[in-house]
Amino acid sequence: NARVALRNGTTAIENVDGNSQMVYGIHNAIVIETAEAAVVDIFAVNGKLVQTVSLTVGKNVINMPAGIYVVNKNKVTVK
């Protein structure tokens, strides 16, 4: 399950399944805030795997070109 949260004027998807992650897009990047180290896959909306990222605890900023991506089953828009 997930909930929508507002963080610094940006809409974010926050996981509420005990896997505490918040995922949101900013200018040229995806931000993933997590309470646990993890590995996530980032997909384009066409289903193509774009990148696999190893996350550290805290705020992770992944530089990405503008577009729409899917991270942990959540749609993220990068402007």
mmCIF file of C-alpha atoms in Angstrom:
data_model
loop_
_atom_site.group_PDB
_atom_site.id
_atom_site.type_symbol
_atom_site.label_atom_id
_atom_site.label_comp_id
_atom_site.label_asym_id
_atom_site.label_seq_id
_atom_site.Cartn_x
_atom_site.Cartn_y
_atom_site.Cartn_z
ATOM 1 C CA ASN A 1 0.000 0.000 0.000
ATOM 2 C CA ALA A 2 1.075 3.554 -0.574
ATOM 3 C CA ARG A 3 -0.058 7.051 0.284
ATOM 4 C CA VAL A 4 0.510 10.378 -1.401
ATOM 5 C CA ALA A 5 2.531 12.904 0.587
ATOM 6 C CA LEU A 6 3.533 16.507 -0.052
ATOM 7 C CA ARG A 7 7.242 17.133 0.448
ATOM 8 C CA ASN A 8 8.757 20.583 -0.252
ATOM 9 C CA GLY A 9 5.902 21.409 -2.620
ATOM 10 C CA THR A 10 6.356 18.143 -4.547
ATOM 11 C CA THR A 11 3.880 15.268 -4.552
ATOM 12 C CA ALA A 12 5.482 11.995 -3.461
ATOM 13 C CA ILE A 13 4.478 8.368 -3.101
ATOM 14 C CA GLU A 14 5.150 6.975 0.354
ATOM 15 C CA ASN A 15 5.140 3.232 0.983
ATOM 16 C CA VAL A 16 3.195 2.143 4.068
ATOM 17 C CA ASP A 17 3.928 -1.604 3.938
ATOM 18 C CA GLY A 18 6.645 -1.388 6.562
ATOM 19 C CA ASN A 19 9.188 -0.745 3.790
ATOM 20 C CA SER A 20 9.530 2.923 4.605
ATOM 21 C CA GLN A 21 10.351 4.596 1.286
ATOM 22 C CA MET A 22 9.285 7.897 -0.206
ATOM 23 C CA VAL A 23 9.764 8.317 -3.964
ATOM 24 C CA TYR A 24 9.355 11.592 -5.879
ATOM 25 C CA GLY A 25 10.634 13.398 -8.929
ATOM 26 C CA ILE A 26 12.478 16.696 -8.994
ATOM 27 C CA HIS A 27 14.230 18.578 -11.811
ATOM 28 C CA ASN A 28 16.383 15.984 -13.639
ATOM 29 C CA ALA A 29 16.288 13.432 -10.809
ATOM 30 C CA ILE A 30 14.329 10.865 -8.843
ATOM 31 C CA VAL A 31 14.612 11.101 -5.061
ATOM 32 C CA ILE A 32 14.140 8.005 -2.930
ATOM 33 C CA GLU A 33 14.177 8.418 0.824
ATOM 34 C CA THR A 34 14.452 5.129 2.691
ATOM 35 C CA ALA A 35 14.893 3.845 6.228
ATOM 36 C CA GLU A 36 16.636 0.685 4.982
ATOM 37 C CA ALA A 37 19.341 -0.067 2.432
ATOM 38 C CA ALA A 38 17.722 -1.637 -0.636
ATOM 39 C CA VAL A 39 18.036 -2.259 -4.349
ATOM 40 C CA VAL A 40 15.359 -0.800 -6.652
ATOM 41 C CA ASP A 41 14.704 -1.038 -10.365
ATOM 42 C CA ILE A 42 13.680 2.028 -12.351
ATOM 43 C CA PHE A 43 11.558 1.350 -15.427
ATOM 44 C CA ALA A 44 10.407 3.542 -18.309
ATOM 45 C CA VAL A 45 6.633 3.607 -18.808
ATOM 46 C CA ASN A 46 7.082 1.210 -21.751
ATOM 47 C CA GLY A 47 8.331 -1.415 -19.259
ATOM 48 C CA LYS A 48 12.010 -1.220 -20.239
ATOM 49 C CA LEU A 49 14.449 -1.435 -17.331
ATOM 50 C CA VAL A 50 16.344 1.863 -17.267
ATOM 51 C CA GLN A 51 18.515 1.470 -14.192
ATOM 52 C CA THR A 52 19.056 -0.647 -11.079
ATOM 53 C CA VAL A 53 20.102 1.395 -8.050
ATOM 54 C CA SER A 54 21.545 0.368 -4.668
ATOM 55 C CA LEU A 55 20.030 2.668 -2.058
ATOM 56 C CA THR A 56 21.626 3.720 1.197
ATOM 57 C CA VAL A 57 19.696 4.748 4.309
ATOM 58 C CA GLY A 58 18.466 8.317 3.948
ATOM 59 C CA LYS A 59 18.000 10.468 0.853
ATOM 60 C CA ASN A 60 19.170 9.051 -2.489
ATOM 61 C CA VAL A 61 19.179 11.288 -5.577
ATOM 62 C CA ILE A 62 19.323 9.478 -8.925
ATOM 63 C CA ASN A 63 19.991 11.738 -11.905
ATOM 64 C CA MET A 64 17.537 10.999 -14.712
ATOM 65 C CA PRO A 65 16.423 12.803 -17.864
ATOM 66 C CA ALA A 66 12.921 14.280 -17.920
ATOM 67 C CA GLY A 67 10.258 11.621 -18.319
ATOM 68 C CA ILE A 68 7.850 9.303 -16.560
ATOM 69 C CA TYR A 69 9.281 6.321 -14.694
ATOM 70 C CA VAL A 70 8.031 3.472 -12.527
ATOM 71 C CA VAL A 71 9.804 2.804 -9.228
ATOM 72 C CA ASN A 72 8.450 0.089 -6.893
ATOM 73 C CA LYS A 73 5.136 0.052 -8.809
ATOM 74 C CA ASN A 74 4.761 3.842 -8.397
ATOM 75 C CA LYS A 75 4.712 6.347 -11.250
ATOM 76 C CA VAL A 76 7.290 9.142 -10.865
ATOM 77 C CA THR A 77 7.518 12.214 -13.097
ATOM 78 C CA VAL A 78 10.896 13.887 -13.628
ATOM 79 C CA LYS A 79 10.761 17.386 -15.081
#
